[in-house]
XYZ file of C-alpha atoms in Angstrom:
388
model
C 26.981 -59.933 -48.436
C 27.641 -60.247 -44.708
C 29.659 -63.456 -45.274
C 31.733 -61.789 -48.079
C 32.513 -58.830 -45.797
C 33.568 -61.157 -42.994
C 35.900 -63.047 -45.302
C 37.594 -59.774 -46.422
C 38.072 -58.667 -42.761
C 39.555 -62.085 -41.805
C 41.891 -61.893 -44.912
C 43.036 -58.425 -43.869
C 43.763 -59.560 -40.290
C 45.666 -62.516 -41.663
C 47.821 -60.315 -43.941
C 48.652 -57.919 -41.057
C 49.641 -60.836 -38.870
C 51.673 -62.367 -41.621
C 53.618 -59.195 -42.383
C 54.039 -58.098 -38.839
C 54.904 -54.601 -40.077
C 54.220 -52.843 -43.293
C 57.909 -52.582 -44.065
C 58.317 -56.336 -43.926
C 55.878 -56.621 -46.800
C 58.035 -54.451 -49.007
C 55.619 -51.553 -48.904
C 57.203 -48.065 -49.107
C 57.316 -46.206 -45.841
C 56.608 -42.471 -45.848
C 57.356 -40.493 -42.694
C 54.945 -37.949 -41.305
C 57.541 -35.293 -41.993
C 57.762 -36.244 -45.723
C 54.034 -35.930 -46.051
C 54.119 -32.441 -44.777
C 56.427 -31.031 -47.426
C 56.072 -30.733 -51.092
C 58.743 -32.068 -53.388
C 60.250 -28.731 -54.335
C 63.446 -27.951 -56.180
C 65.005 -24.752 -57.386
C 67.300 -24.613 -60.507
C 69.183 -21.462 -61.406
C 68.285 -20.583 -65.043
C 69.402 -16.973 -65.315
C 71.188 -14.140 -63.518
C 71.864 -10.464 -64.203
C 73.112 -7.340 -62.380
C 71.360 -4.021 -62.277
C 74.143 -1.534 -63.202
C 75.127 1.296 -60.798
C 73.193 4.341 -61.750
C 71.109 7.349 -60.654
C 67.468 7.885 -61.444
C 65.605 11.161 -60.745
C 68.759 12.445 -59.069
C 68.862 9.553 -56.582
C 71.176 6.472 -56.497
C 69.429 3.228 -57.434
C 70.145 0.641 -54.748
C 69.239 -0.624 -51.327
C 66.717 -3.074 -52.755
C 65.143 -4.804 -49.750
C 62.036 -6.305 -51.424
C 60.636 -7.088 -54.870
C 57.214 -7.991 -56.178
C 56.189 -9.135 -59.653
C 53.138 -7.583 -61.216
C 51.663 -10.242 -63.474
C 49.290 -8.118 -65.599
C 51.898 -5.394 -66.217
C 54.801 -7.746 -66.486
C 56.896 -5.530 -64.313
C 58.951 -5.797 -61.074
C 58.477 -3.346 -58.243
C 61.753 -3.023 -56.254
C 61.598 -1.357 -52.779
C 64.526 0.755 -51.737
C 65.102 0.903 -47.947
C 66.483 4.433 -48.073
C 65.236 6.092 -44.960
C 65.813 9.662 -46.308
C 63.554 9.306 -49.392
C 61.764 5.910 -49.094
C 60.698 4.721 -52.666
C 60.134 1.901 -54.995
C 61.267 1.450 -58.575
C 59.472 -0.064 -61.518
C 61.792 -2.409 -63.411
C 61.413 -4.086 -66.785
C 62.897 -7.573 -67.080
C 63.770 -8.964 -70.573
C 64.958 -12.348 -71.678
C 64.064 -14.226 -68.575
C 66.396 -17.239 -68.935
C 68.752 -16.533 -71.877
C 70.524 -13.184 -71.282
C 68.372 -11.402 -68.708
C 68.507 -7.600 -68.365
C 66.880 -5.090 -66.011
C 65.933 -1.561 -66.877
C 64.640 1.184 -64.453
C 61.473 2.659 -65.945
C 60.300 4.847 -63.042
C 60.465 5.710 -59.397
C 57.633 6.353 -56.932
C 58.228 8.060 -53.596
C 56.214 6.954 -50.558
C 53.878 9.434 -48.889
C 51.729 9.559 -45.747
C 47.947 9.517 -45.816
C 47.850 13.237 -46.494
C 50.049 12.881 -49.568
C 53.081 14.401 -47.851
C 56.568 12.849 -48.252
C 57.691 11.133 -45.109
C 60.191 13.100 -43.006
C 63.676 11.663 -43.087
C 64.083 8.671 -40.760
C 60.427 8.065 -40.032
C 59.916 5.174 -42.466
C 62.318 2.252 -43.031
C 60.636 0.240 -45.807
C 61.686 -3.399 -45.896
C 58.781 -5.688 -47.034
C 56.683 -5.403 -50.219
C 53.784 -7.410 -51.692
C 51.032 -6.771 -54.258
C 47.368 -7.168 -53.248
C 44.645 -8.540 -55.432
C 43.235 -5.008 -55.750
C 46.481 -3.821 -57.211
C 47.770 -1.844 -54.263
C 51.035 -2.381 -52.416
C 51.486 -3.637 -48.840
C 54.748 -2.265 -47.366
C 56.263 -3.019 -44.024
C 58.521 -0.624 -42.108
C 61.066 -1.789 -39.539
C 60.787 1.342 -37.458
C 63.700 2.163 -35.100
C 63.839 1.705 -31.358
C 66.687 4.158 -31.256
C 64.629 6.891 -32.903
C 61.434 5.859 -31.040
C 59.836 5.007 -34.355
C 57.451 1.983 -34.143
C 57.265 -0.734 -36.749
C 54.402 -0.336 -39.269
C 52.491 -2.016 -42.094
C 50.556 0.042 -44.647
C 48.590 -0.286 -47.857
C 49.817 2.165 -50.491
C 48.497 3.353 -53.895
C 50.607 1.691 -56.547
C 50.443 4.792 -58.811
C 51.086 7.640 -56.304
C 52.801 5.902 -53.415
C 50.333 7.438 -50.935
C 49.258 5.595 -47.831
C 45.658 4.341 -48.105
C 45.314 2.705 -44.717
C 47.510 1.490 -41.880
C 47.329 -2.028 -40.487
C 46.986 -2.384 -36.696
C 50.164 -3.933 -35.161
C 49.948 -5.644 -31.706
C 51.479 -3.502 -29.009
C 53.904 -6.216 -28.016
C 55.878 -5.313 -31.168
C 56.281 -1.656 -30.120
C 59.576 -0.896 -28.351
C 59.342 0.501 -24.797
C 61.945 2.412 -22.894
C 63.893 5.512 -23.770
C 67.117 5.345 -25.833
C 70.096 6.341 -23.677
C 68.159 6.175 -20.386
C 69.745 3.427 -18.252
C 66.812 3.455 -15.867
C 64.236 2.970 -18.497
C 65.874 0.536 -20.964
C 63.974 -1.355 -23.658
C 62.512 -4.629 -22.439
C 59.957 -5.451 -25.196
C 59.303 -4.965 -28.890
C 61.291 -5.257 -32.050
C 65.041 -4.978 -32.047
C 66.901 -2.369 -34.159
C 67.155 -3.524 -37.805
C 65.481 -6.878 -36.975
C 61.832 -5.918 -37.302
C 59.151 -6.430 -40.068
C 61.239 -7.467 -43.098
C 59.482 -10.519 -44.541
C 56.056 -9.857 -46.113
C 53.870 -11.975 -48.484
C 50.301 -11.943 -49.871
C 48.273 -15.034 -50.650
C 46.661 -14.032 -53.960
C 45.778 -17.510 -55.106
C 42.410 -17.590 -53.358
C 40.464 -15.641 -56.002
C 40.606 -13.784 -59.325
C 41.407 -10.381 -57.737
C 39.514 -7.155 -57.784
C 38.671 -4.275 -55.500
C 36.494 -6.434 -53.166
C 38.591 -9.581 -53.199
C 39.411 -10.761 -49.723
C 42.955 -11.939 -49.180
C 45.405 -12.953 -46.528
C 48.887 -11.677 -45.904
C 51.763 -12.723 -43.648
C 54.487 -10.709 -42.097
C 57.431 -11.938 -40.019
C 60.151 -10.343 -37.916
C 63.698 -10.661 -39.111
C 64.842 -11.443 -35.567
C 63.166 -12.174 -32.192
C 61.274 -9.647 -30.131
C 63.314 -8.477 -27.220
C 61.024 -10.333 -24.841
C 61.584 -13.543 -26.891
C 65.403 -13.314 -27.024
C 67.528 -15.958 -25.364
C 71.149 -14.928 -25.236
C 72.582 -18.449 -25.096
C 74.250 -19.107 -28.511
C 73.029 -22.669 -28.646
C 69.401 -21.505 -28.576
C 67.961 -20.611 -31.975
C 66.420 -17.175 -32.576
C 62.592 -17.309 -32.034
C 60.963 -15.136 -34.633
C 57.234 -14.493 -34.967
C 55.096 -14.745 -38.096
C 51.779 -12.959 -38.206
C 48.749 -14.072 -40.315
C 46.214 -11.366 -41.250
C 42.964 -11.541 -43.265
C 41.762 -8.490 -45.256
C 38.255 -7.884 -46.571
C 36.367 -4.747 -47.617
C 35.228 -4.149 -43.988
C 38.226 -4.930 -41.753
C 41.771 -6.167 -41.420
C 42.128 -8.755 -38.727
C 45.030 -10.604 -37.092
C 44.112 -14.315 -37.252
C 47.036 -16.066 -35.703
C 50.733 -15.801 -34.905
C 53.401 -18.612 -35.052
C 56.848 -19.395 -33.841
C 59.595 -19.481 -36.508
C 62.849 -20.952 -35.286
C 65.948 -19.819 -37.110
C 68.954 -22.041 -37.707
C 71.704 -21.513 -35.198
C 73.761 -18.535 -36.292
C 77.108 -19.373 -38.014
C 80.213 -18.794 -35.922
C 81.219 -15.153 -36.069
C 77.945 -13.947 -37.530
C 77.356 -10.227 -37.114
C 73.740 -10.499 -38.120
C 71.460 -13.426 -38.701
C 67.855 -13.192 -39.725
C 64.779 -13.956 -41.796
C 64.591 -11.334 -44.575
C 61.892 -12.779 -46.815
C 59.014 -15.186 -47.239
C 56.737 -16.225 -50.141
C 53.434 -18.067 -50.192
C 53.455 -21.456 -52.032
C 49.811 -22.334 -51.596
C 46.704 -21.904 -49.409
C 47.557 -25.036 -47.368
C 50.232 -23.389 -45.269
C 53.288 -23.902 -47.391
C 55.820 -21.115 -47.787
C 59.332 -20.350 -49.014
C 61.743 -18.462 -46.775
C 65.216 -16.966 -47.024
C 67.587 -17.112 -44.074
C 70.575 -14.844 -44.340
C 73.746 -14.377 -42.203
C 76.782 -12.210 -42.489
C 79.971 -12.205 -40.468
C 83.666 -13.045 -40.530
C 82.943 -15.943 -42.933
C 81.034 -13.678 -45.343
C 77.448 -14.190 -46.392
C 75.354 -17.302 -45.887
C 71.994 -17.510 -47.548
C 69.607 -20.572 -47.658
C 66.245 -21.182 -49.201
C 63.793 -23.200 -47.138
C 60.304 -24.624 -47.580
C 58.007 -23.948 -44.594
C 54.868 -25.701 -43.317
C 52.669 -23.763 -40.838
C 49.935 -26.382 -40.492
C 49.961 -27.706 -36.999
C 51.977 -24.789 -35.607
C 50.781 -23.386 -32.284
C 49.064 -20.010 -32.237
C 51.250 -17.885 -29.939
C 49.249 -14.628 -30.167
C 48.497 -14.838 -26.431
C 52.093 -15.900 -25.447
C 53.803 -12.830 -23.872
C 57.351 -14.184 -24.009
C 59.152 -17.010 -25.749
C 62.177 -16.922 -23.575
C 63.251 -20.283 -22.031
C 61.534 -23.563 -22.621
C 59.189 -23.664 -25.585
C 58.877 -27.400 -25.902
C 55.128 -27.099 -25.483
C 54.864 -24.904 -28.574
C 54.865 -26.414 -32.111
C 56.926 -24.158 -34.319
C 56.604 -23.715 -38.083
C 58.403 -26.661 -39.638
C 61.011 -26.136 -42.357
C 63.101 -28.128 -44.836
C 66.136 -26.929 -46.804
C 65.661 -26.608 -50.563
C 68.890 -24.859 -51.574
C 72.089 -23.477 -50.068
C 72.926 -20.456 -52.298
C 76.556 -20.914 -51.385
C 76.526 -23.846 -53.897
C 75.705 -21.545 -56.835
C 78.345 -20.117 -59.221
C 77.771 -16.372 -58.674
C 79.528 -15.282 -55.427
C 77.123 -14.775 -52.550
C 75.666 -11.347 -52.211
C 73.340 -9.733 -49.612
C 70.231 -11.541 -50.917
C 67.171 -10.424 -49.046
C 64.384 -9.843 -51.683
C 62.288 -12.634 -53.219
C 59.130 -12.986 -55.403
C 57.516 -15.376 -57.802
C 57.847 -14.437 -61.429
C 56.345 -15.607 -64.764
C 55.576 -19.272 -65.435
C 58.338 -21.216 -67.024
C 57.758 -24.180 -69.332
C 59.965 -25.930 -71.933
C 57.633 -28.799 -72.511
C 59.997 -31.378 -70.873
C 59.338 -31.017 -67.208
C 56.303 -32.469 -65.275
C 54.569 -30.754 -62.379
C 54.173 -27.021 -61.789
C 57.013 -24.857 -62.944
C 57.249 -21.102 -62.151
C 60.057 -18.716 -61.821
C 61.341 -17.617 -58.457
C 63.343 -14.351 -58.398
C 65.817 -13.411 -55.694
C 67.598 -10.050 -55.516
C 70.420 -8.700 -53.424
C 70.683 -5.366 -51.584
C 73.886 -3.540 -52.419
C 73.492 -1.280 -49.322
C 74.422 1.630 -51.681
C 77.956 0.259 -51.482
C 80.130 0.371 -54.560
C 81.734 -2.894 -53.555
C 78.427 -4.760 -53.595
C 75.998 -5.687 -56.383
C 72.273 -5.482 -57.033
C 72.163 -9.032 -58.510
C 68.991 -10.812 -59.679
C 68.915 -14.687 -59.585
C 66.141 -16.378 -61.603
C 65.180 -19.934 -60.593
C 62.988 -22.579 -62.026
C 60.866 -23.705 -59.107
C 59.570 -27.231 -59.734
C 56.803 -28.484 -57.476
C 55.360 -31.961 -57.525
């Protein structure tokens, strides 16, 4: 046995010496970066436009986030109207042939006492369904109005706040609007706060006592993280929470570096994320708007190996010692036939299968925010997401 083992070791040494390098033996080389990412592709299989309309006396629009309810086969669409914050329940028919959307109901958001929010105190932007069939909703807040950002769990039937999530104080704006002697130096920026929100629901079967994780990211950098040099990418933060029956806890926080903003961009940010698996793979939308129109790109993210920055007070300047979330481009939406819209909502939909494709195939739905503008559309794109 010992002699046989020795001969195998000597043979291995001989082969390595003979080849010199693995590539010289004709073996395929796989980079460390390639091993990080899944082989993911997105194929557009359907699209439809939600027609301009009113429902319960309010215009339907301003859709900033969507979430697909698997048991009910319905889409919840969050309207970022600050006067009467609400979400709609939509029915989707004919997923890939001739899709159509119908508004079935509207639910207005209320505080923990069951009272409608006063105008301007809630700016709902992120939406996700929990395993216990409640809704997580993030609010951007407003430094100008001295309204802090917020994350809350809401009853899916009544829209009432069940509990608020503790947000680190570094996200709260300081300073007084209009006071030049007490200007804001920290916290979220106006309209660049908590917009991307996703729940990891694949860890169990669901239920009232099912623990889960959720992730929320800022659309733009905190003020204390902002570098004003145009050649430095925006440094956003992604927070990782765990939720169980006893507590909600912030586990970690990571750096997400945006692409460099396109020339002439008026705004440039991260509006949405979705969880691919429990191993730290995500999808993300990056969106820009400016003199060149809209630019929207879909990325795959990998958070494994990213540095925990929850104790880092500022990300300004050199961050070479911090490992950011890594990303890889999946699709530039400018290459699609429908003209680009203000796409900022994204969710996984029903499974898709035609019996001809291998690997996992599920639908990915992306929706645009019409900003209550007659010149813009509320368009839904339906993709076949193939993962292998």
